[in-house]
PDB file of C-alpha atoms in Angstrom:
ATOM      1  CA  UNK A   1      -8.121 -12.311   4.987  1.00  0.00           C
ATOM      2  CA  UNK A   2      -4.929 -11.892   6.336  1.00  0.00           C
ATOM      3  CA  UNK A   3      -4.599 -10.602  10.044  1.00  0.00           C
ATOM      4  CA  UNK A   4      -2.853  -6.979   8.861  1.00  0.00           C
ATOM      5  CA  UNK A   5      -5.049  -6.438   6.486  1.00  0.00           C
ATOM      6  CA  UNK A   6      -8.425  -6.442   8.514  1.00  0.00           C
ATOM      7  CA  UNK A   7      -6.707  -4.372  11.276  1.00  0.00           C
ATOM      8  CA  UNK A   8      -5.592  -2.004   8.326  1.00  0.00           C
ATOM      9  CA  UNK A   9      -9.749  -2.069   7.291  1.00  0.00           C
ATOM     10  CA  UNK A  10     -10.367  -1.577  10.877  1.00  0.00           C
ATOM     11  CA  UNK A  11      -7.858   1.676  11.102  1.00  0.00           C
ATOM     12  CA  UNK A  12      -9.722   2.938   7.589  1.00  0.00           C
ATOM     13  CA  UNK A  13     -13.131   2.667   9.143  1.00  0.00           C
ATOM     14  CA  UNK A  14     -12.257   4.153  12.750  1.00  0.00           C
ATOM     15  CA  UNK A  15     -11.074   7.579  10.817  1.00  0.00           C
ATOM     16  CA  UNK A  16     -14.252   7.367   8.549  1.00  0.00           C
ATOM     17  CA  UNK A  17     -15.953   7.590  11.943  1.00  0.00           C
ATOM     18  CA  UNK A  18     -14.204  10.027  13.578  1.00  0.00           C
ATOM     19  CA  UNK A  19     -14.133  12.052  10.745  1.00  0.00           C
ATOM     20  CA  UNK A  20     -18.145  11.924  10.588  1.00  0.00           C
ATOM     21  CA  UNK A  21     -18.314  12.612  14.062  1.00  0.00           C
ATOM     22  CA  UNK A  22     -16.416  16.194  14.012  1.00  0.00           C
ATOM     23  CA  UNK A  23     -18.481  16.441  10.022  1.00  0.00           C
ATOM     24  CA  UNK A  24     -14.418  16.807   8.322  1.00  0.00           C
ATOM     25  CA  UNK A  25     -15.313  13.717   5.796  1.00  0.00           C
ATOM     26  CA  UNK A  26     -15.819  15.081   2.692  1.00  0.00           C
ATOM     27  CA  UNK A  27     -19.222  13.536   1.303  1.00  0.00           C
ATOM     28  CA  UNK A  28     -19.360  14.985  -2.293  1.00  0.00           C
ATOM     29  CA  UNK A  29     -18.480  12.269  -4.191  1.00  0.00           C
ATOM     30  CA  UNK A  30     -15.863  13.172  -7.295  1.00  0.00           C
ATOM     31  CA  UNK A  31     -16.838  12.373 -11.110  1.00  0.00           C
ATOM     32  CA  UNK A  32     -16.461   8.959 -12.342  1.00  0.00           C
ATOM     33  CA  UNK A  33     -15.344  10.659 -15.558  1.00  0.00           C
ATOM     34  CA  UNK A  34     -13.097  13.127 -14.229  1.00  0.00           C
ATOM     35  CA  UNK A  35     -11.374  10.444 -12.154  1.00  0.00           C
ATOM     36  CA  UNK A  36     -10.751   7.886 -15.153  1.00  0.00           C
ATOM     37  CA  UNK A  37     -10.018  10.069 -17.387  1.00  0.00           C
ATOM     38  CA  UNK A  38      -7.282  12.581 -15.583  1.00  0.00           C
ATOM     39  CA  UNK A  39      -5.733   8.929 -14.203  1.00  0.00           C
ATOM     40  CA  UNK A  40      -5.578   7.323 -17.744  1.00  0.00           C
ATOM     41  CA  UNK A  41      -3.656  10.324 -19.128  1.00  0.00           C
ATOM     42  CA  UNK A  42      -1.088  11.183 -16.221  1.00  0.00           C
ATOM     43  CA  UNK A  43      -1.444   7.798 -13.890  1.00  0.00           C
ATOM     44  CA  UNK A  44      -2.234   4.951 -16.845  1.00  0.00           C
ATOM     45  CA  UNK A  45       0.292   2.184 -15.623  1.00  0.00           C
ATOM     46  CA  UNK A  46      -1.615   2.395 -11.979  1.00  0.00           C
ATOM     47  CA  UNK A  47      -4.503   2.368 -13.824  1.00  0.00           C
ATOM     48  CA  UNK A  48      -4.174  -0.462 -16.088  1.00  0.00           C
ATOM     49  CA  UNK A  49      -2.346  -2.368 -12.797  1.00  0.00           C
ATOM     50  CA  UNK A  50      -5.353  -1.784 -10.794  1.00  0.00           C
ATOM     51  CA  UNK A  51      -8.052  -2.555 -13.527  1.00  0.00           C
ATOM     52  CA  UNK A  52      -7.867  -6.311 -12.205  1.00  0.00           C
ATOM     53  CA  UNK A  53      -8.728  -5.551  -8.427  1.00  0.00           C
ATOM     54  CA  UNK A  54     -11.125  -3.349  -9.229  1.00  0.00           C
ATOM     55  CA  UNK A  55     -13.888  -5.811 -10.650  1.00  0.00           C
ATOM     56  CA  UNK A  56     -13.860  -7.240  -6.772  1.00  0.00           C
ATOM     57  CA  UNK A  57     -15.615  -3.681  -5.732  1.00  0.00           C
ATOM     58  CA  UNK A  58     -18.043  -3.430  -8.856  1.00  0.00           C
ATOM     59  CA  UNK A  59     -19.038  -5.763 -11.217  1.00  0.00           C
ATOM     60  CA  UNK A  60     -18.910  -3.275 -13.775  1.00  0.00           C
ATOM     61  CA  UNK A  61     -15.780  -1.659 -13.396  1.00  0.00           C
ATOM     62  CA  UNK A  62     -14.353  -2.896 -16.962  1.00  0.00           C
ATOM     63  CA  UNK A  63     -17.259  -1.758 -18.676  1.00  0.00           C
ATOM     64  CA  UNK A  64     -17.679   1.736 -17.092  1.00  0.00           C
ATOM     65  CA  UNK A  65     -13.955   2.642 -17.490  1.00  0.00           C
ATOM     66  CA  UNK A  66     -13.850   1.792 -21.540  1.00  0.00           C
ATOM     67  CA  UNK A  67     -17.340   3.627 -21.616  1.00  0.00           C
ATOM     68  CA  UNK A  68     -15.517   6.571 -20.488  1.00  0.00           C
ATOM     69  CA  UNK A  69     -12.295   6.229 -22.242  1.00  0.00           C
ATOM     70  CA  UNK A  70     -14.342   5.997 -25.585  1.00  0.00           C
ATOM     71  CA  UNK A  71     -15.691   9.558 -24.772  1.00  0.00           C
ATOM     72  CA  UNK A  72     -19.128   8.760 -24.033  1.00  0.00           C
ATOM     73  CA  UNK A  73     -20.812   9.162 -20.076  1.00  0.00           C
ATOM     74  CA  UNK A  74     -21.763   6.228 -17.925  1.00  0.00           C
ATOM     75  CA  UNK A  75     -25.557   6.572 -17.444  1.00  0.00           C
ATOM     76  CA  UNK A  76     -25.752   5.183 -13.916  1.00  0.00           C
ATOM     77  CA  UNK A  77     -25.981   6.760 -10.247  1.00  0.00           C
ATOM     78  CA  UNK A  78     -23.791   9.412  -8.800  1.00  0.00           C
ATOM     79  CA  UNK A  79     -23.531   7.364  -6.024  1.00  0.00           C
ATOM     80  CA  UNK A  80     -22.524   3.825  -7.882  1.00  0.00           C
ATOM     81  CA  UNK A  81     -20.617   5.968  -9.841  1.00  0.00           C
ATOM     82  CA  UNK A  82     -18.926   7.894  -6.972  1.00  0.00           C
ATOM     83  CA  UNK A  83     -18.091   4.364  -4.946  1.00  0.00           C
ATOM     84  CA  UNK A  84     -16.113   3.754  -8.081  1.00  0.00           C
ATOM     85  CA  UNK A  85     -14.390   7.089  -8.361  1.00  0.00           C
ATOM     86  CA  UNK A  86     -13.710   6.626  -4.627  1.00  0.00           C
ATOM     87  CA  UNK A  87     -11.865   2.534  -5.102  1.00  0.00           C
ATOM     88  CA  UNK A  88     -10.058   4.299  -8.236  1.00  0.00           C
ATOM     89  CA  UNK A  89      -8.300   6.900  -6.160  1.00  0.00           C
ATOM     90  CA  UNK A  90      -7.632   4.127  -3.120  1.00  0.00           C
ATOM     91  CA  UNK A  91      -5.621   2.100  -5.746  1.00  0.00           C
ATOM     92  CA  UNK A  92      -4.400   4.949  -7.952  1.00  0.00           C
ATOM     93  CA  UNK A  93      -3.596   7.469  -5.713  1.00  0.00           C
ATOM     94  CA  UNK A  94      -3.051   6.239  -2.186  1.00  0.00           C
ATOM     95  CA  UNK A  95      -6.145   7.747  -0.917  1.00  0.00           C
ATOM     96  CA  UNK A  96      -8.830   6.158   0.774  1.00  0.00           C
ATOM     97  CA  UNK A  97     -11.308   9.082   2.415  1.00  0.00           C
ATOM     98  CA  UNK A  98     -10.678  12.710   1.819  1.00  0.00           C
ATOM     99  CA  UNK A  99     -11.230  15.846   4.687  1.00  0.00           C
ATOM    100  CA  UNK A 100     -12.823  18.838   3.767  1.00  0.00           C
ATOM    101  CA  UNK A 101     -11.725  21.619   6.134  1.00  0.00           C
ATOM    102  CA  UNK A 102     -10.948  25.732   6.417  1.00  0.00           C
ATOM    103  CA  UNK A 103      -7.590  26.614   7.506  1.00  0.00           C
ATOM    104  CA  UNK A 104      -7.226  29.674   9.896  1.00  0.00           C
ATOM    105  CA  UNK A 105      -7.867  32.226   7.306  1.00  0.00           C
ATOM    106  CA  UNK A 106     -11.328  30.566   5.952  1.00  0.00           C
ATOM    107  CA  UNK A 107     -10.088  28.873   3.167  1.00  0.00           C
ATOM    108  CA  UNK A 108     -11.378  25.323   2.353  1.00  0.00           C
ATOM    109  CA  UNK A 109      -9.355  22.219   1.552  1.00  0.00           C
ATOM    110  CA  UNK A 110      -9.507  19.027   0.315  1.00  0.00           C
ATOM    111  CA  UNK A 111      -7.003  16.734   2.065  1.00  0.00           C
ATOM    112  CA  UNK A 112      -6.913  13.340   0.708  1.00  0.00           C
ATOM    113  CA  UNK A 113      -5.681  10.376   3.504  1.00  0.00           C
ATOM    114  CA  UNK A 114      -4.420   7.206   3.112  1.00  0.00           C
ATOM    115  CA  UNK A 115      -5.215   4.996   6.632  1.00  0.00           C
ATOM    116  CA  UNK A 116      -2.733   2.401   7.503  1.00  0.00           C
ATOM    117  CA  UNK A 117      -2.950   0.381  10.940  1.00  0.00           C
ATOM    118  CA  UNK A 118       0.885  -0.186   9.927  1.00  0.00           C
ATOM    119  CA  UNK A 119       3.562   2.126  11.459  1.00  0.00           C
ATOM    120  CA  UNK A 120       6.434   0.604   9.120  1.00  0.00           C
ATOM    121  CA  UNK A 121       4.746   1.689   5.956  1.00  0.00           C
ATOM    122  CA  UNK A 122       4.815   5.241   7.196  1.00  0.00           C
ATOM    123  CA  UNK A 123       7.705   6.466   4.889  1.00  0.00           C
ATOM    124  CA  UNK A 124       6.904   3.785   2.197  1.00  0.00           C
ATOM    125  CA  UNK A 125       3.525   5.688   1.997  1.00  0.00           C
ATOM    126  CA  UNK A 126       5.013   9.182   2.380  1.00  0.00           C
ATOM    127  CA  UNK A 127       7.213   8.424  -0.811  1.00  0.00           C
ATOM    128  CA  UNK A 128       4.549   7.146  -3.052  1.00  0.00           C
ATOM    129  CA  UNK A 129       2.131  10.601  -2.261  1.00  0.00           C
ATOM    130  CA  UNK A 130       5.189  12.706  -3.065  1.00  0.00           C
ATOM    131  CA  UNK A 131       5.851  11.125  -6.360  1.00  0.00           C
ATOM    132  CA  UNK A 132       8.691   9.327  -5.696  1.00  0.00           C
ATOM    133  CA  UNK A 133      10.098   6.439  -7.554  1.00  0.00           C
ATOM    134  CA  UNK A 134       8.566   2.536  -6.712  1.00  0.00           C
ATOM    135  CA  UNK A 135      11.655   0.597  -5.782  1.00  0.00           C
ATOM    136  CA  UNK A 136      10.098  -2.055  -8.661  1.00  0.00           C
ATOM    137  CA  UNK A 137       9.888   0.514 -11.036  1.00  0.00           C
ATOM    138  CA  UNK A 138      12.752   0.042 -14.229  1.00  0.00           C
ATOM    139  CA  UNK A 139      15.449   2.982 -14.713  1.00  0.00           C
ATOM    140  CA  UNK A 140      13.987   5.432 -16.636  1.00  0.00           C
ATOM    141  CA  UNK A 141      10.478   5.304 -15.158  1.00  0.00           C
ATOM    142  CA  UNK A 142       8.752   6.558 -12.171  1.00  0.00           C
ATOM    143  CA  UNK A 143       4.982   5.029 -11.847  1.00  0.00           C
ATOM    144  CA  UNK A 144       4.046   7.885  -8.938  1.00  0.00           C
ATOM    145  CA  UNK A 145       5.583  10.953 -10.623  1.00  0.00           C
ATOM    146  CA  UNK A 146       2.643  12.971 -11.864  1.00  0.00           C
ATOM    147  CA  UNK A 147       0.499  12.042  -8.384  1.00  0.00           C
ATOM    148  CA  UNK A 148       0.979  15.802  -7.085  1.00  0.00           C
ATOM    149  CA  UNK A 149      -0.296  17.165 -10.900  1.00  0.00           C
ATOM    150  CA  UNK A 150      -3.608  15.026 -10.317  1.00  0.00           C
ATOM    151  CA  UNK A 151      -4.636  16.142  -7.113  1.00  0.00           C
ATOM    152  CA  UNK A 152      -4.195  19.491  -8.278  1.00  0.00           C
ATOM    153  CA  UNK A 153      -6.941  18.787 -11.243  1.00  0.00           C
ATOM    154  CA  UNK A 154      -9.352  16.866  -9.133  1.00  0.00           C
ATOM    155  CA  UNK A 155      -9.062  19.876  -6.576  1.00  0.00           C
ATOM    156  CA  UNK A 156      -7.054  18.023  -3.802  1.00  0.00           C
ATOM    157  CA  UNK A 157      -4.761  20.925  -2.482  1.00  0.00           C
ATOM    158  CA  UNK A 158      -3.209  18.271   0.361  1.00  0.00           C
ATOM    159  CA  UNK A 159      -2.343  14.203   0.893  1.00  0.00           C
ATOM    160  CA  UNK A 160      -2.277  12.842   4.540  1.00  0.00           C
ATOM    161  CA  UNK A 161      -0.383   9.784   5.822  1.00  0.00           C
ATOM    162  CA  UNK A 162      -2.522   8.561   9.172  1.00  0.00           C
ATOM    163  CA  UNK A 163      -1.336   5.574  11.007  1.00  0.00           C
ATOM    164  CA  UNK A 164      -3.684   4.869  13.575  1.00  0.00           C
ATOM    165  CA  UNK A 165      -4.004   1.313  15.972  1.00  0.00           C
ATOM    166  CA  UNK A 166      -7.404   0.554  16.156  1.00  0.00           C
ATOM    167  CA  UNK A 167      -7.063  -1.514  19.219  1.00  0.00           C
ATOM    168  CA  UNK A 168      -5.742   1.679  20.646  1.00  0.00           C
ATOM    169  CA  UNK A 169      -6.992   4.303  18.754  1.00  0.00           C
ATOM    170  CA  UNK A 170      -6.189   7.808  19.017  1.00  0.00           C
ATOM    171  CA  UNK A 171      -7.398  10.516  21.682  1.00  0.00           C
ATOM    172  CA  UNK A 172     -10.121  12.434  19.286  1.00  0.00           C
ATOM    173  CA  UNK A 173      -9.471  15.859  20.269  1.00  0.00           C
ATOM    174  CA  UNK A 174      -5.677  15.734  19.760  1.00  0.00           C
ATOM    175  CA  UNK A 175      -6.004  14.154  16.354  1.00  0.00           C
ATOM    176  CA  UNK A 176      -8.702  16.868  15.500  1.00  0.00           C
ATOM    177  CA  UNK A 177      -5.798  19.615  16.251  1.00  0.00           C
ATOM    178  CA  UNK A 178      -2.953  17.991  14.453  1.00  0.00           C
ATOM    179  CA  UNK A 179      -4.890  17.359  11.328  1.00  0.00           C
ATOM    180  CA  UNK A 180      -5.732  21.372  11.735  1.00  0.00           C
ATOM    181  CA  UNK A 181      -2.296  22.249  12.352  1.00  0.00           C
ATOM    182  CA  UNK A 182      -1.020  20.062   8.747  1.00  0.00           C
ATOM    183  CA  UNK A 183      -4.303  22.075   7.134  1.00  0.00           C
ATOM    184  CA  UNK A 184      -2.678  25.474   7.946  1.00  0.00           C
ATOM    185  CA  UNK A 185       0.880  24.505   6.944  1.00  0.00           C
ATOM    186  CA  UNK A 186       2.238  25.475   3.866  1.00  0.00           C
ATOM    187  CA  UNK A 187       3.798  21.517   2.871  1.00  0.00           C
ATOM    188  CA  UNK A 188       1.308  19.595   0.162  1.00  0.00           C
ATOM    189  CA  UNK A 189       2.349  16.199   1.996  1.00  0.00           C
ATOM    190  CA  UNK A 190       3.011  14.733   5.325  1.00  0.00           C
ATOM    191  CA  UNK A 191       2.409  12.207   7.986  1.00  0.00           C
ATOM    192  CA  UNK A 192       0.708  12.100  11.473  1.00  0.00           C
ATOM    193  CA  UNK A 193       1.727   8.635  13.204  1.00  0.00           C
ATOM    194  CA  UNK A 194      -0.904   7.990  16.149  1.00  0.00           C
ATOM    195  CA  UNK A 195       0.300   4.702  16.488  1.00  0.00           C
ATOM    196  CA  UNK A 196      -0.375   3.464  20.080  1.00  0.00           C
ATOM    197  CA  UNK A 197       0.618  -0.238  21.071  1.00  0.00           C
ATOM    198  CA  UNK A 198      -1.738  -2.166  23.012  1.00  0.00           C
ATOM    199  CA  UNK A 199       0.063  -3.591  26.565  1.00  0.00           C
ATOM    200  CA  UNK A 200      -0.478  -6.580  24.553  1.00  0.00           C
ATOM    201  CA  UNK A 201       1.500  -5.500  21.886  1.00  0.00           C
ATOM    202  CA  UNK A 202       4.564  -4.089  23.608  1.00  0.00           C
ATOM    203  CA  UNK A 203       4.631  -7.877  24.840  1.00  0.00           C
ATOM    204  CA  UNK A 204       4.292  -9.568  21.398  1.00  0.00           C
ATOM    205  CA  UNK A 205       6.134  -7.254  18.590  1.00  0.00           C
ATOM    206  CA  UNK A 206       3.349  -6.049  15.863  1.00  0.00           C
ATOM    207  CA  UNK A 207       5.694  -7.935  13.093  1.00  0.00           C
ATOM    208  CA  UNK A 208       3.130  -9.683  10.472  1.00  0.00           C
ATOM    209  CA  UNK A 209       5.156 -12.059   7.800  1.00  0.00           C
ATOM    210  CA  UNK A 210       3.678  -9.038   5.731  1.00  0.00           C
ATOM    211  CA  UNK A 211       4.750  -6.546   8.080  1.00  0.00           C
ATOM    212  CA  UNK A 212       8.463  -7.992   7.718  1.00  0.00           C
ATOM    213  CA  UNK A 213       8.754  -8.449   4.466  1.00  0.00           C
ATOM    214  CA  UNK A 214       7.735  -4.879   3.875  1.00  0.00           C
ATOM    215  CA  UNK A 215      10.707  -4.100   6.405  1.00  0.00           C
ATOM    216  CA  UNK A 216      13.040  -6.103   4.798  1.00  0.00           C
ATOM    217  CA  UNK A 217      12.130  -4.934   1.807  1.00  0.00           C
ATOM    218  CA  UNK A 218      12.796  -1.667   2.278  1.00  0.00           C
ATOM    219  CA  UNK A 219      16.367  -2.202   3.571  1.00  0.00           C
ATOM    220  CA  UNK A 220      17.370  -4.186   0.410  1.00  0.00           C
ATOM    221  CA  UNK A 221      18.650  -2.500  -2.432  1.00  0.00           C
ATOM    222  CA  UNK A 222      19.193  -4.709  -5.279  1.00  0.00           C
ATOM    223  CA  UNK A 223      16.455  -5.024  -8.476  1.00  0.00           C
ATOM    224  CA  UNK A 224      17.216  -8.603  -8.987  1.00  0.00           C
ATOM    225  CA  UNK A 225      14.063 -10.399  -7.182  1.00  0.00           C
ATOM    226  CA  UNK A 226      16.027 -13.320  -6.670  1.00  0.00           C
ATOM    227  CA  UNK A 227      18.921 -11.921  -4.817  1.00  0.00           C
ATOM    228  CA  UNK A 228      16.436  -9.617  -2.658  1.00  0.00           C
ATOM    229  CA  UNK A 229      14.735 -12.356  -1.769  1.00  0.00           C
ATOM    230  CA  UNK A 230      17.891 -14.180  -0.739  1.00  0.00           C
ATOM    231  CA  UNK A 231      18.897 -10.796   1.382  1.00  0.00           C
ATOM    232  CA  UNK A 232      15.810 -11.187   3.584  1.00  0.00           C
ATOM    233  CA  UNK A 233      16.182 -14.709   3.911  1.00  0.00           C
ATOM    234  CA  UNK A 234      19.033 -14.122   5.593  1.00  0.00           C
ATOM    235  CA  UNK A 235      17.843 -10.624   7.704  1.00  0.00           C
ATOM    236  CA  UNK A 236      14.877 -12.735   8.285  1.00  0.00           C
ATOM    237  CA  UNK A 237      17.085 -15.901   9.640  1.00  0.00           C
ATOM    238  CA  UNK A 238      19.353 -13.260  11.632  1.00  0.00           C
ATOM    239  CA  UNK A 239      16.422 -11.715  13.599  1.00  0.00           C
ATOM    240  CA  UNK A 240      14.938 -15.643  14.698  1.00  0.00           C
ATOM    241  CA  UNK A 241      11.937 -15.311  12.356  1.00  0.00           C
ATOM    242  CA  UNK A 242      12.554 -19.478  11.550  1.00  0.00           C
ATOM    243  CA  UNK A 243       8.887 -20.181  11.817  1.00  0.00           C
ATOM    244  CA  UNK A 244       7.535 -16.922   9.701  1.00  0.00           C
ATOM    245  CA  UNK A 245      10.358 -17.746   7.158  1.00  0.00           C
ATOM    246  CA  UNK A 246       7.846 -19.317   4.174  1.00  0.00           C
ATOM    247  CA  UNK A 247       5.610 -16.643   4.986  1.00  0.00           C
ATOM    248  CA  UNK A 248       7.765 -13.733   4.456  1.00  0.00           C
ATOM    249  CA  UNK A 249       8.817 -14.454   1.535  1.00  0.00           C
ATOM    250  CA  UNK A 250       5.448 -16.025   0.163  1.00  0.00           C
ATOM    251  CA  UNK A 251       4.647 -11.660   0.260  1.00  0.00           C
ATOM    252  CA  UNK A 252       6.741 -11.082  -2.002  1.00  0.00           C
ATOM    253  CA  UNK A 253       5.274 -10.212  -5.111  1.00  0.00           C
ATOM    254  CA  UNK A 254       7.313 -11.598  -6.864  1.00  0.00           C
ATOM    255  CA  UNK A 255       6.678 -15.044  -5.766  1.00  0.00           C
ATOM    256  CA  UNK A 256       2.369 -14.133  -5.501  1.00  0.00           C
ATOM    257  CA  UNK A 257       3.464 -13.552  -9.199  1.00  0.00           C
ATOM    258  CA  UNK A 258       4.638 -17.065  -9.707  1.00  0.00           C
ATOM    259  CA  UNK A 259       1.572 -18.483  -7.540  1.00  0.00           C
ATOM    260  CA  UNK A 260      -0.867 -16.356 -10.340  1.00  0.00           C
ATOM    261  CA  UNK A 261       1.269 -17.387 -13.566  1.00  0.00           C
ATOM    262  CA  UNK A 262       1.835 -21.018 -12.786  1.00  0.00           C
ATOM    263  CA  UNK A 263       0.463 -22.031  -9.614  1.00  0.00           C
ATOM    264  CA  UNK A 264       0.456 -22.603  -5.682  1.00  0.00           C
ATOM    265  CA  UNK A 265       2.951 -25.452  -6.092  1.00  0.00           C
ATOM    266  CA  UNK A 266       5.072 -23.708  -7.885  1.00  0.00           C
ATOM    267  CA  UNK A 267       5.467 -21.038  -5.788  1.00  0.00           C
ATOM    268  CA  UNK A 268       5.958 -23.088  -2.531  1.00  0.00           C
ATOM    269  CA  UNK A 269       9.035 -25.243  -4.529  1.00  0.00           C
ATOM    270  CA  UNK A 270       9.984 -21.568  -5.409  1.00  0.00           C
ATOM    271  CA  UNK A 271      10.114 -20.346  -1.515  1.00  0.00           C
ATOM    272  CA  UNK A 272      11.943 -24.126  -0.337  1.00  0.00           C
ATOM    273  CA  UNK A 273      14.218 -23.700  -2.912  1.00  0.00           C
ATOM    274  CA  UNK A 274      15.663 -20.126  -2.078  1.00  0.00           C
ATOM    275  CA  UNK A 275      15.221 -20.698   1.397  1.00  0.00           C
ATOM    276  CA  UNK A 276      17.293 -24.486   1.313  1.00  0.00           C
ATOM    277  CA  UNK A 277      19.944 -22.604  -0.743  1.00  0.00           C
ATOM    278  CA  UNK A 278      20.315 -19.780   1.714  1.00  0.00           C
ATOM    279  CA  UNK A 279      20.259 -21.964   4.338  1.00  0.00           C
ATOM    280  CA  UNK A 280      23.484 -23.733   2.793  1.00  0.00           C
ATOM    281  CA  UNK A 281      24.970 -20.447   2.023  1.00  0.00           C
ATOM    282  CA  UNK A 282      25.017 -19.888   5.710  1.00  0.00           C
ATOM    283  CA  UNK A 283      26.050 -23.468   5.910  1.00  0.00           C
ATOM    284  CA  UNK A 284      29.254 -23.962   4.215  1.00  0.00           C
ATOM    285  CA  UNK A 285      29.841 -27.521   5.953  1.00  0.00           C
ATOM    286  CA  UNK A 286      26.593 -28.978   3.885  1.00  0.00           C
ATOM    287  CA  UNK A 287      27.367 -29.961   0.446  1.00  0.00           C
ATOM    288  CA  UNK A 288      24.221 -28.457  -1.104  1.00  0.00           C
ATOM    289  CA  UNK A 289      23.970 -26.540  -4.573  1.00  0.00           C
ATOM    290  CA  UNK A 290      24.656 -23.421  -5.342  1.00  0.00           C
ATOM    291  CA  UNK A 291      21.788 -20.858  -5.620  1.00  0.00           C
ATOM    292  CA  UNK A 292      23.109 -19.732  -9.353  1.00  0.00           C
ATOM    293  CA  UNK A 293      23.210 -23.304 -10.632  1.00  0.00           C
ATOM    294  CA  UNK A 294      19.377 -23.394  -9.606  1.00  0.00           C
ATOM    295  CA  UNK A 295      18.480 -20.207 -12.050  1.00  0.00           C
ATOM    296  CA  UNK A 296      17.977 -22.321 -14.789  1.00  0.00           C
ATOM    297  CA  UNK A 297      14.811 -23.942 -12.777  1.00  0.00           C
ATOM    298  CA  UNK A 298      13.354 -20.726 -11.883  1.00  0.00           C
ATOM    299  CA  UNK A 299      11.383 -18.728 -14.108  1.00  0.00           C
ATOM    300  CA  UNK A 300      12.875 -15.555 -13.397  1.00  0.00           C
TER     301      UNK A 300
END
């Protein structure tokens, strides 16, 4: 497991607890059926995207959603069945616990959160829960577009971004009254950033291969996966990230794509290749190959 990740699981599981502590965490699980079936008819390419992860969290994740999509109820416990519900909206709907809380006029909500232990995924995030369009997603098609219409039929009235360091987690009280003040505001969406660095961490920059890539990524704008990842290369080489350079780009789905399809190897001639041809780009002395005449060995 990759070092981001677990403090990411680490940031999850510090707001789980802090949310039990001050009893906001919302403990009524949702319907199995409800969830699948309002995500297969206004979410379906998340869903069918996620359906392969899912398995990892219950062994009978495949056979419970086609149950329900058939029009027939899973006869199993509301509790195996609401741990599902729960890992469907996490990978659906950018939600991994959800508040339950009265604004100033007695009025409960539901506020689904997403946790990240990331503060340069903040707006990344914030774009996805307000239905903006992925930056893989093909003209014409927006993957997160109907995200606001199913939190309004599951009974979800807001969605939280909370970045939180759990090496340096958050003063309790003062995260308790910001999470009160976004209840009683009238936006549907927003972020609170708690993000504290360690005096560790203001030595050593938080920057992950994963956390740059994700940086890069964002500052890219080109759909061609090839000459994106030739654009980082080069922000990457720029900023002195020599050592991380494999790395980043080995988190680039594009090439984890490769690694699935046809292989490790493959993937790893995939990363030296782009990387050696940048490299001579920048290098105009060295009589290496162009990166277009290598196309024709990549299977992009």
């Amino acid at each position: 497991m990759s070092q981001s990740k677990l403090k990411g699981i680490q940031a999850e599981e510090w707001v789980k607890d802090f949310a039990q502590r001050f009893h906001i965490l919302n403990t009524t699980p949702f319907s199995l059926e409800k969830v699948v079936s309002v995500l297969d008819n206004l979410l379906q390419f998340k869903l069918v995207c996620a359906r392969p992860y899912l398995a990892k969290e219950c062994s009978n994740t495949h056979r419970w959603i086609d149950t329900i999509l058939s029009g027939k109820r899973v006869s199993q416990s509301l509790e195996e069945k609401g741990i599902l519900a729960g890992v469907l909206l996490d990978k659906c709907m950018a939600t991994d616990l959800v508040l339950c809380l009265k604004d100033t006029r007695s009025m409960k909500h539901l506020i689904a959160v997403d946790v990240t232990s990331n503060p340069n995924l903040e707006q990344a995030k914030l774009n996805i829960i307000r239905g903006k369009k992925d930056s893989k997603d093909i003209p014409g098609f927006n993957r997160n577009q109907n995200i606001g219409e199913v939190r309004a039929i599951l009974g979800i009235s807001k969605h939280l971004i909370l970045v939180v360091n759990p090496d340096n987690p958050p003063n309790h009280e003062q995260l308790l009254s910001k999470i009160y003040a976004f209840v009683n505001q009238p936006t549907k969406t927003g972020s609170i950033n708690e993000w504290q660095p360690t005096l560790e961490q203001k030595v050593v920059p938080f920057q992950t291969p994963e956390e740059l890539w994700s940086k890069y990524d964002r500052e890219v704008d080109t759909r061609s996966p090839l000459q994106r990842q030739i654009e980082i290369i080069k922000k990457a080489l720029h900023d002195g990230h020599h050592e991380k350079l494999s790395a980043i780009v080995a988190c680039d789905p594009f090439v984890q794509k490769i690694q699935q399809e046809q292989g490790i190897e493959k993937a790893r001639y995939h990363i030296r290749l782009v990387i050696n041809a940048v490299v001579a780009q920048l290098q105009p002395q060295q009589q290496v190959q162009p990166v277009k005449q290598h196309r024709k060995n990549l299977k992009i």
